[in-house]
Short mmCIF file of N, CA, C and O in Angstrom, two decimals:
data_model
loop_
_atom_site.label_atom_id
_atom_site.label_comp_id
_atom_site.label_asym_id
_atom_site.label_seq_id
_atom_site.Cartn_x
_atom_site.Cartn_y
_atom_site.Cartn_z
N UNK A 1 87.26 92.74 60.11
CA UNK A 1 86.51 91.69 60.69
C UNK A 1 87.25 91.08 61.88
O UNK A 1 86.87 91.09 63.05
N UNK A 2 88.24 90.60 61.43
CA UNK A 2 89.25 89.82 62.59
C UNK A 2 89.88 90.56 63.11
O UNK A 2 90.44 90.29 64.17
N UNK A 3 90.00 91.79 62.47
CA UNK A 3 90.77 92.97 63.41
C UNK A 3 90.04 94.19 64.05
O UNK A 3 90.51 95.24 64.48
N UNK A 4 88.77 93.77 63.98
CA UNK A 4 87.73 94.77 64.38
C UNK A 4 87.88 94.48 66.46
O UNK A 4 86.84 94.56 67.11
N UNK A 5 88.45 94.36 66.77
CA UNK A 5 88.34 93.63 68.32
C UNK A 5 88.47 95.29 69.10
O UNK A 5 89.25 96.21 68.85
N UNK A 6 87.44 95.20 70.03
CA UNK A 6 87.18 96.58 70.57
C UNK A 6 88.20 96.82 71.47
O UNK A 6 88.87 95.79 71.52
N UNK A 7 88.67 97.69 72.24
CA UNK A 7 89.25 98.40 72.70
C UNK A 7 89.10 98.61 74.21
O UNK A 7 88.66 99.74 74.41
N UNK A 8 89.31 97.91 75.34
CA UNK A 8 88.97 97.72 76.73
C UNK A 8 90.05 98.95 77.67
O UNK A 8 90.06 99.39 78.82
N UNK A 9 90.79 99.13 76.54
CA UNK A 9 92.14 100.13 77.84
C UNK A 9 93.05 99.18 78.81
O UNK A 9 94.18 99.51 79.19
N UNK A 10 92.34 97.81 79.19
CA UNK A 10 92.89 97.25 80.06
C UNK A 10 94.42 96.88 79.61
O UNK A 10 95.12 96.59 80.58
N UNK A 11 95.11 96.82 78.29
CA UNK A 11 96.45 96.97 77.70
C UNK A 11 97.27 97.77 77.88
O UNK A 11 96.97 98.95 77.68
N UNK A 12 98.84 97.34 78.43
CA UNK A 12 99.58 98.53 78.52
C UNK A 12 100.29 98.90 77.11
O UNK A 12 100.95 98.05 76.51
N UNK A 13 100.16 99.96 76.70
CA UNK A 13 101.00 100.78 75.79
C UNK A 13 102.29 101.06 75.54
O UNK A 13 102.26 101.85 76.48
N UNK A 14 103.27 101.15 75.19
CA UNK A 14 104.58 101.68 75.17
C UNK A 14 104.44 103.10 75.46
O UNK A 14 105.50 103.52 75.93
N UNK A 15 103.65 103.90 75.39
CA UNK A 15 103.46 105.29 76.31
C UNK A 15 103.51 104.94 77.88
O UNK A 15 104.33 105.62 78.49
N UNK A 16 102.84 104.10 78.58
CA UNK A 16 102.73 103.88 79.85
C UNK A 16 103.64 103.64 80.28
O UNK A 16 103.98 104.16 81.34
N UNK A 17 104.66 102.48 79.43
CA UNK A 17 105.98 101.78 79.76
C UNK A 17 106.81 103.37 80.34
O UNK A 17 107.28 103.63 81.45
N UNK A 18 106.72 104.26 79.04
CA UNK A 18 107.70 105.08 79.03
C UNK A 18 107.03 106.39 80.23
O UNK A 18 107.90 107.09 80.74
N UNK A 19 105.92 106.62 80.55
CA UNK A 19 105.41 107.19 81.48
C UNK A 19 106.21 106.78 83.01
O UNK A 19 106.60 107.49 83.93
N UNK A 20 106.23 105.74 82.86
CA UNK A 20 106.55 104.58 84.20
C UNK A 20 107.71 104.76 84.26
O UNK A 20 108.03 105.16 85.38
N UNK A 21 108.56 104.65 83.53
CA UNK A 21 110.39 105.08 83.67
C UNK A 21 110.28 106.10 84.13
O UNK A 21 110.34 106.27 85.35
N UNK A 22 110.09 107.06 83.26
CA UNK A 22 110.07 108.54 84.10
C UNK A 22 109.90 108.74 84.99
O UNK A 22 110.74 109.33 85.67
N UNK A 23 108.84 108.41 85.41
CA UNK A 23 108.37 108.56 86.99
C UNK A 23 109.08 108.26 88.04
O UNK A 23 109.18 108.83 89.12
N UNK A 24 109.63 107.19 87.58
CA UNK A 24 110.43 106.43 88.40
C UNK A 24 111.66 107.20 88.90
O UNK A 24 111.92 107.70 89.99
N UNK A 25 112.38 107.12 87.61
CA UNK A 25 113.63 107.67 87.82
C UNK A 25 113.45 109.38 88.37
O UNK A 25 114.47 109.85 88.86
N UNK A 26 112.35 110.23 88.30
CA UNK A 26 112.61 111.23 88.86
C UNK A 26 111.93 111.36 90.16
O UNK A 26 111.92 112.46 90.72
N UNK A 27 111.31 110.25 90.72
CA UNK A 27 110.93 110.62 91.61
C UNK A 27 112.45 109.71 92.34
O UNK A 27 112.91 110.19 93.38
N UNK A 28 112.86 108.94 91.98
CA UNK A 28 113.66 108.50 93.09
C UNK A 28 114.94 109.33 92.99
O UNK A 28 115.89 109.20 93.76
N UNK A 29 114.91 110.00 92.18
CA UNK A 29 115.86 111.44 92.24
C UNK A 29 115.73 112.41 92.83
O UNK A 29 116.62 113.20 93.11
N UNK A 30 114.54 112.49 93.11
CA UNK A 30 113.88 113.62 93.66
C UNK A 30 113.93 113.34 95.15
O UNK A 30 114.33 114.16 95.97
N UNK A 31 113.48 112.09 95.45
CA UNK A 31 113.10 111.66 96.70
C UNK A 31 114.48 111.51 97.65
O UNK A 31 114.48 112.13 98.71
N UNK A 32 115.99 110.46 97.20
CA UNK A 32 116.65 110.56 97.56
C UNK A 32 117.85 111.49 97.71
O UNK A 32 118.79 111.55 98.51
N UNK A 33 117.44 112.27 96.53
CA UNK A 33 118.29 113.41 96.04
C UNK A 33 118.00 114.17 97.36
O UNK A 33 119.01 114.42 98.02
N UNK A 34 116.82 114.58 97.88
CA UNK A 34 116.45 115.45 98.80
C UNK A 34 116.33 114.79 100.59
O UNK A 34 115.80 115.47 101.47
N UNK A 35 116.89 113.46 100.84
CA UNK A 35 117.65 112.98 101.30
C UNK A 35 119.04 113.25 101.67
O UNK A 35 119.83 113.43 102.60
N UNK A 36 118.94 113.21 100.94
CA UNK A 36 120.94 113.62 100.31
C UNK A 36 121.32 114.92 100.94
O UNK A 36 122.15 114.98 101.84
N UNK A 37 120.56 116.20 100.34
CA UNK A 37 120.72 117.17 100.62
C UNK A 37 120.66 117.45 101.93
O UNK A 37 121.52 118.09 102.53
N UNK A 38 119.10 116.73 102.66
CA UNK A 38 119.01 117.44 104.28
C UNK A 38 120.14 116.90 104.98
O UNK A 38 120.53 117.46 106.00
N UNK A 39 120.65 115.95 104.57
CA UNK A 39 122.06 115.10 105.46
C UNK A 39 123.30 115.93 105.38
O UNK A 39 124.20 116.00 106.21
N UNK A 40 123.16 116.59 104.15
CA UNK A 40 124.17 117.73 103.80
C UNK A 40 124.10 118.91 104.70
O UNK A 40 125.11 119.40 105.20
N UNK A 41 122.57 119.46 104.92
CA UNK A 41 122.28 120.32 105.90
C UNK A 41 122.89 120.57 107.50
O UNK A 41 123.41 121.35 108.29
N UNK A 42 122.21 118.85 107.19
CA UNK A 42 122.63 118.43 108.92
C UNK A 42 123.85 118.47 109.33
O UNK A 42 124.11 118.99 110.42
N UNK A 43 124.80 117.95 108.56
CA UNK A 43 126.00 117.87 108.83
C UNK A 43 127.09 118.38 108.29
O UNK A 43 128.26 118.00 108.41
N UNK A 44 126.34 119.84 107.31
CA UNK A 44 127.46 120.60 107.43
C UNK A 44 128.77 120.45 106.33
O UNK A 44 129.94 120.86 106.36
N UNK A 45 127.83 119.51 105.16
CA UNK A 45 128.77 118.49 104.11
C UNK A 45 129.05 119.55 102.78
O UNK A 45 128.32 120.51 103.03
N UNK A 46 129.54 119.74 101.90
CA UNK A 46 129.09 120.56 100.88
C UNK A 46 128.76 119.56 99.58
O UNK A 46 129.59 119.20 98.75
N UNK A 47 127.89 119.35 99.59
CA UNK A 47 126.53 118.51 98.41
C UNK A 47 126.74 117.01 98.40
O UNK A 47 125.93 116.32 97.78
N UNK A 48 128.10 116.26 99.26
CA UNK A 48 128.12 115.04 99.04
C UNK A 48 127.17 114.09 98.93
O UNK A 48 127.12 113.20 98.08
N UNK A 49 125.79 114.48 100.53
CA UNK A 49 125.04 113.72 100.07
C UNK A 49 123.93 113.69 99.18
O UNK A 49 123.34 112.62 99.01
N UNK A 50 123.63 114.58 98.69
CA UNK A 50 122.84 115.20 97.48
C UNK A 50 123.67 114.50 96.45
O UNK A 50 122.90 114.01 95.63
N UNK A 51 125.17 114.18 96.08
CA UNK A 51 125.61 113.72 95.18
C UNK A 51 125.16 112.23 95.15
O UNK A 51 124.73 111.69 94.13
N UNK A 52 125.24 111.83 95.94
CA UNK A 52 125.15 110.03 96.50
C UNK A 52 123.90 109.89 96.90
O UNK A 52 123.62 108.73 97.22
N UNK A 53 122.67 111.01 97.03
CA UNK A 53 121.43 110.86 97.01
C UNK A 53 120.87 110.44 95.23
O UNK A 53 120.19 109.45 94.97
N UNK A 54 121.33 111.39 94.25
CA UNK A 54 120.86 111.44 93.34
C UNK A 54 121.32 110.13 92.59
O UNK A 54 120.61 109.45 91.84
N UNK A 55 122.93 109.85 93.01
CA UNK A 55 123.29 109.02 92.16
C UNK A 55 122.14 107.75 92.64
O UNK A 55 121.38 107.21 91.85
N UNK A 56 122.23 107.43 94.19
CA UNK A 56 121.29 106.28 94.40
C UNK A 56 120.04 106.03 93.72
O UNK A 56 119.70 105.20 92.87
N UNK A 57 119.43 107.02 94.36
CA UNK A 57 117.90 107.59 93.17
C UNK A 57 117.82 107.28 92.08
O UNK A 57 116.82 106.62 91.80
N UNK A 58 118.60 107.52 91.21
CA UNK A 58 118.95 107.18 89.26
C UNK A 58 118.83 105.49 89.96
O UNK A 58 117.79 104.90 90.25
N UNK A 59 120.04 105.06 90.08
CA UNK A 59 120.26 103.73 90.27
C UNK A 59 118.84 102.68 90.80
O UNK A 59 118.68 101.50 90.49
N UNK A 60 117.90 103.55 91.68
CA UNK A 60 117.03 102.72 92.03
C UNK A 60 115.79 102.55 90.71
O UNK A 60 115.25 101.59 90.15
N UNK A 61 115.71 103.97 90.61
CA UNK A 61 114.90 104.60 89.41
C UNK A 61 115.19 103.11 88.14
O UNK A 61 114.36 102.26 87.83
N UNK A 62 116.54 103.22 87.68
CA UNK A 62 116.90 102.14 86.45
C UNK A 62 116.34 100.70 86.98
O UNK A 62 115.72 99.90 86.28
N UNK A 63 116.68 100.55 88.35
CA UNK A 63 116.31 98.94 88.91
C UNK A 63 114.82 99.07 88.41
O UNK A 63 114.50 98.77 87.26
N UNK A 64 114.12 99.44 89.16
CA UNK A 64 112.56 99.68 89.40
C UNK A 64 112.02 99.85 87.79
O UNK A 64 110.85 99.47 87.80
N UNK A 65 112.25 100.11 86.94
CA UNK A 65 111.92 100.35 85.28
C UNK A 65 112.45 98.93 85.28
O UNK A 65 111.31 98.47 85.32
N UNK A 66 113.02 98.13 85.28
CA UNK A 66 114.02 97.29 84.76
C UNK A 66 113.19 95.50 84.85
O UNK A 66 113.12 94.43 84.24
N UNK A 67 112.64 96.28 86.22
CA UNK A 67 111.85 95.02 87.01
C UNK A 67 110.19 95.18 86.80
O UNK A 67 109.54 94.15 87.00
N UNK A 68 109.57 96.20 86.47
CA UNK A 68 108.38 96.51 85.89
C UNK A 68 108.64 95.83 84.35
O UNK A 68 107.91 94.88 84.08
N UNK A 69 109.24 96.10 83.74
CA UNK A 69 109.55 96.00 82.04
C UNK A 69 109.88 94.30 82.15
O UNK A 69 109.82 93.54 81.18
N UNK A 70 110.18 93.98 83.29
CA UNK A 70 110.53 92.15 82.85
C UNK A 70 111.89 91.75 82.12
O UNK A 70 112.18 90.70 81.55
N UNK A 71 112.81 93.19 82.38
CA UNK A 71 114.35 92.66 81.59
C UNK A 71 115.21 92.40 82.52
O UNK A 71 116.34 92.02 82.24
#
């Protein structure tokens, strides 16, 4: 009765939460990671900036989950 309350979708889930991290963190891995790398290209580096791409990426990835989630 009192728990019969229908179902709109408009609620986020702890699937979405955890959808949303992911995303996050691999796209900003992905994104700066491959950053990283063409700078490596350019200049001839062997993977430094691919290293300091990815690490940034993770790092932004954790911010960005961190600040969606409200902790």
């Amino acid at each position: 009765m009192a728990d019969d309350q229908p179902t709109n979708g408009t609620g986020s889930s702890g699937a979405d939460a955890g959808w949303a991290a992911v995303g996050y963190l691999l796209s900003g891995m992905g994104i700066w990671g491959g950053i990283g790398w063409l700078v490596d290209r350019w200049l001839d580096l062997p993977n430094v900036g691919l290293l300091i791409g990815l690490i940034g990426g993770t790092a932004a990835g954790v911010y960005l989950t961190m600040k969606r989630l409200g902790v």
